[in-house]
């Protein structure tokens, strides 16, 4: 998926010279937490977020710096904080040079930027114009579709078992001596695996195979601490493709 697949196309903006009071009223009225700021010709120059109002003189949360601390921080920083906390125009309060992306950017790159930069909003650009905005809630909406939709799977249990084995074969946390049986879309897992995180990952891998209705987890979890005679835990993982079915398997 790409940025334009999930972005909100109706983007409210505000001019940089507008009063802060107008920006606050606009954000509250439309229930938005991020407001792109543009100049007279429509170029993106900043963004106004809820976090920009955490430190404000109106509510007594502005920084209180004693003389020594002010000297250590430097005049520029203290003066900049004062402007942001007391400013009456949007340009005095906004976050300048906001991080933006383009509408063709892969969604994983957008997610990576937002995660690394701790961003809740990212404007989407086409050349120099804003064509959309992506928020964390847009990712939530995008995830909702696949999770709530039906898989439409109508294959046999034998085919589903092969799909589960293939999915597990691509992971790094394969159980040892894995035994998989499937009946009416329900997958039963038996075997030995080291570590609780790897254990949960195996179950999640199976749950994400299209057609799996539920997972009956009967795996035995061993400690991740190696035995004294073992080297890094000892032993190799069994090949999933080569692992024979046991007598416990339901007929497929």
Coordinates of C-alpha atoms in Angstrom, one line a residue:
X1 CA 0.0 0.0 0.0
X2 CA 1.0 3.6 -0.5
X3 CA 0.4 6.9 1.3
X4 CA -2.5 7.9 -1.0
X5 CA -4.4 4.7 -0.1
X6 CA -5.0 5.7 3.5
X7 CA -4.5 9.5 3.6
X8 CA -7.3 11.9 4.5
X9 CA -7.9 14.0 1.4
X10 CA -9.9 16.7 3.0
X11 CA -7.2 18.8 4.7
X12 CA -7.9 21.9 6.7
X13 CA -5.1 24.4 6.7
X14 CA -4.5 27.8 8.4
X15 CA -2.4 30.8 7.4
X16 CA 0.8 31.4 9.4
X17 CA -0.3 35.0 10.3
X18 CA -3.7 33.8 11.7
X19 CA -4.4 34.3 15.4
X20 CA -3.7 31.3 17.6
X21 CA -7.2 31.6 19.0
X22 CA -8.6 30.9 15.4
X23 CA -6.4 27.8 15.1
X24 CA -7.5 26.4 18.5
X25 CA -11.2 27.0 17.6
X26 CA -10.7 25.3 14.2
X27 CA -9.0 22.3 15.8
X28 CA -11.7 21.9 18.4
X29 CA -14.6 22.4 16.0
X30 CA -13.4 19.8 13.6
X31 CA -11.9 17.4 16.2
X32 CA -8.5 17.4 14.6
X33 CA -5.2 17.2 16.5
X34 CA -2.9 18.4 13.7
X35 CA -3.3 21.5 11.5
X36 CA -1.0 22.2 8.6
X37 CA 0.2 25.8 8.3
X38 CA 0.6 27.5 4.9
X39 CA 1.9 30.8 3.6
X40 CA 0.2 33.3 1.4
X41 CA 0.7 31.2 -1.8
X42 CA -0.2 27.9 -0.1
X43 CA 3.2 26.4 0.6
X44 CA 3.6 24.3 3.7
X45 CA 5.6 26.2 6.3
X46 CA 4.7 24.4 9.5
X47 CA 2.2 22.3 11.5
X48 CA 0.3 23.0 14.6
X49 CA -0.3 20.1 16.9
X50 CA -1.9 19.5 20.3
X51 CA 1.6 19.1 21.7
X52 CA 2.3 22.7 20.8
X53 CA -0.2 23.7 23.5
X54 CA 1.2 21.7 26.4
X55 CA 3.3 24.7 27.6
X56 CA 1.2 27.8 27.6
X57 CA 1.0 30.8 29.8
X58 CA -2.9 30.8 29.7
X59 CA -2.9 27.6 31.8
X60 CA 0.2 28.2 33.9
X61 CA 2.3 25.4 32.3
X62 CA 5.0 27.6 30.8
X63 CA 8.6 26.9 31.8
X64 CA 9.9 28.6 34.9
X65 CA 13.7 29.0 34.5
X66 CA 15.9 30.4 37.2
X67 CA 18.8 32.6 36.3
X68 CA 21.4 29.8 36.5
X69 CA 19.4 27.4 34.4
X70 CA 18.6 30.1 31.9
X71 CA 22.3 30.8 31.5
X72 CA 23.1 27.1 31.0
X73 CA 20.4 26.7 28.4
X74 CA 21.3 29.8 26.6
X75 CA 19.4 33.0 25.6
X76 CA 18.3 31.7 22.3
X77 CA 16.5 28.6 23.7
X78 CA 14.9 30.5 26.6
X79 CA 13.7 33.2 24.2
X80 CA 12.4 30.6 21.8
X81 CA 10.4 28.9 24.5
X82 CA 9.0 32.2 25.7
X83 CA 7.7 33.0 22.1
X84 CA 6.1 29.6 21.8
X85 CA 4.5 29.7 25.2
X86 CA 3.1 33.3 24.9
X87 CA 2.8 33.7 21.1
X88 CA -0.5 35.1 19.7
X89 CA 0.1 34.2 16.0
X90 CA 0.2 30.7 14.5
X91 CA 3.7 31.2 13.1
X92 CA 5.0 31.9 16.7
X93 CA 3.6 28.7 18.1
X94 CA 3.7 26.2 15.2
X95 CA 6.4 23.5 14.6
X96 CA 8.5 24.7 11.7
X97 CA 9.9 22.6 8.8
X98 CA 7.4 19.7 9.4
X99 CA 8.3 16.3 8.1
X100 CA 6.2 15.5 5.0
X101 CA 5.9 12.6 2.5
X102 CA 4.6 12.2 -1.0
X103 CA 1.4 10.4 -2.1
X104 CA 3.3 7.6 -3.8
X105 CA 5.5 6.8 -0.8
X106 CA 5.2 3.1 0.3
X107 CA 3.2 2.8 3.5
X108 CA 6.0 1.0 5.4
X109 CA 8.3 4.0 4.8
X110 CA 5.6 6.4 6.2
X111 CA 5.2 4.2 9.2
X112 CA 8.9 4.1 9.7
X113 CA 9.2 7.9 9.6
X114 CA 6.3 8.4 12.0
X115 CA 7.7 5.8 14.4
X116 CA 11.3 7.1 14.4
X117 CA 10.4 10.7 14.6
X118 CA 7.5 10.2 17.1
X119 CA 5.0 11.9 14.8
X120 CA 1.3 11.7 15.0
X121 CA 0.7 13.5 11.7
X122 CA 2.5 13.7 8.4
X123 CA 1.3 15.9 5.5
X124 CA 1.2 14.3 2.1
X125 CA 2.5 16.4 -0.8
X126 CA 2.3 16.6 -4.5
X127 CA 5.2 18.8 -5.6
X128 CA 4.7 21.8 -3.3
X129 CA 1.0 21.4 -2.6
X130 CA -0.7 19.5 0.3
X131 CA -3.0 16.8 -1.1
X132 CA -3.6 14.9 2.1
X133 CA -2.6 14.1 5.6
X134 CA -1.9 10.9 7.4
X135 CA -2.5 10.4 11.1
X136 CA -2.1 7.4 13.3
X137 CA -5.9 6.9 13.3
X138 CA -5.6 6.4 9.5
X139 CA -3.4 3.4 10.1
X140 CA -6.0 2.1 12.5
X141 CA -8.8 2.4 9.9
X142 CA -6.6 0.7 7.3
X143 CA -5.9 -2.2 9.6
X144 CA -9.6 -2.6 10.5
X145 CA -10.6 -3.7 7.0
X146 CA -8.5 -6.8 6.7
X147 CA -9.1 -7.8 10.3
X148 CA -12.9 -7.6 10.2
X149 CA -13.2 -8.9 6.6
X150 CA -13.9 -12.6 5.9
X151 CA -11.2 -14.7 4.3
X152 CA -13.4 -16.4 1.8
X153 CA -11.4 -19.6 2.2
X154 CA -13.1 -22.7 1.0
X155 CA -10.2 -25.1 0.6
X156 CA -9.7 -28.5 2.2
X157 CA -8.1 -29.2 5.6
X158 CA -5.2 -30.9 3.8
X159 CA -4.6 -27.8 1.7
X160 CA -4.8 -25.6 4.8
X161 CA -2.3 -27.8 6.7
X162 CA 0.2 -27.4 3.9
X163 CA -0.4 -23.6 4.0
X164 CA 0.3 -23.6 7.7
X165 CA 3.5 -25.6 7.3
X166 CA 4.6 -23.3 4.5
X167 CA 4.0 -20.2 6.6
X168 CA 5.9 -21.6 9.6
X169 CA 8.8 -22.7 7.3
X170 CA 9.4 -19.0 6.5
X171 CA 9.9 -18.0 10.1
X172 CA 12.9 -18.1 12.4
X173 CA 11.0 -19.6 15.3
X174 CA 10.1 -23.1 14.1
X175 CA 9.3 -25.6 16.8
X176 CA 11.3 -28.8 17.0
X177 CA 9.5 -32.0 16.0
X178 CA 6.5 -30.0 14.8
X179 CA 3.2 -31.8 14.4
X180 CA 0.3 -30.0 12.7
X181 CA -3.2 -31.4 12.3
X182 CA -6.2 -29.6 10.9
X183 CA -9.9 -30.4 11.2
X184 CA -12.7 -28.2 10.0
X185 CA -10.3 -25.2 9.8
X186 CA -9.0 -25.7 13.4
X187 CA -5.3 -26.1 13.6
X188 CA -3.7 -28.2 16.4
X189 CA 0.0 -27.6 17.1
X190 CA 2.3 -30.0 18.9
X191 CA 6.1 -29.9 19.4
X192 CA 8.8 -28.2 21.4
X193 CA 9.8 -24.5 21.2
X194 CA 12.2 -22.4 23.1
X195 CA 11.1 -19.1 24.5
X196 CA 7.7 -17.6 25.2
X197 CA 8.0 -14.9 22.6
X198 CA 8.7 -17.5 19.9
X199 CA 5.8 -19.6 21.2
X200 CA 3.4 -16.7 20.8
X201 CA 4.9 -15.9 17.4
X202 CA 4.1 -19.4 16.1
X203 CA 0.5 -19.1 17.2
X204 CA 0.1 -15.7 15.6
X205 CA 1.7 -17.0 12.3
X206 CA -0.9 -19.8 12.2
X207 CA -3.7 -17.4 13.0
X208 CA -2.8 -15.3 10.0
X209 CA -3.0 -18.1 7.5
X210 CA -6.2 -17.5 5.5
X211 CA -8.8 -20.1 6.4
X212 CA -7.6 -20.9 9.9
X213 CA -10.6 -20.6 12.2
X214 CA -8.8 -21.2 15.5
X215 CA -5.5 -22.6 16.9
X216 CA -5.4 -25.3 19.5
X217 CA -2.0 -24.7 21.1
X218 CA -0.4 -27.8 22.6
X219 CA 3.2 -26.8 22.1
X220 CA 5.7 -27.4 24.9
X221 CA 7.7 -24.3 25.8
X222 CA 11.3 -24.7 27.0
X223 CA 13.4 -22.1 28.8
X224 CA 15.6 -19.9 26.6
X225 CA 18.5 -20.5 29.0
X226 CA 20.9 -23.1 27.4
X227 CA 21.9 -26.2 29.2
X228 CA 25.5 -26.3 30.4
X229 CA 26.4 -28.9 27.8
X230 CA 24.6 -27.1 25.0
X231 CA 26.1 -24.6 22.6
X232 CA 23.7 -21.7 22.2
X233 CA 20.8 -24.0 23.0
X234 CA 22.0 -27.0 21.1
X235 CA 20.4 -28.9 18.3
X236 CA 19.1 -27.8 14.9
X237 CA 15.5 -27.1 14.1
X238 CA 13.7 -29.8 12.2
X239 CA 12.7 -29.1 8.7
X240 CA 9.0 -28.4 8.6
X241 CA 8.5 -29.7 5.1
X242 CA 10.2 -33.0 6.0
X243 CA 8.5 -33.5 9.4
X244 CA 6.2 -36.5 9.1
X245 CA 2.7 -36.5 10.5
X246 CA 2.2 -38.5 13.7
X247 CA -0.5 -40.8 14.7
X248 CA -2.1 -38.0 16.6
X249 CA -3.0 -36.2 13.4
X250 CA -6.6 -36.2 12.4
X251 CA -7.1 -37.7 9.0
X252 CA -7.0 -35.1 6.2

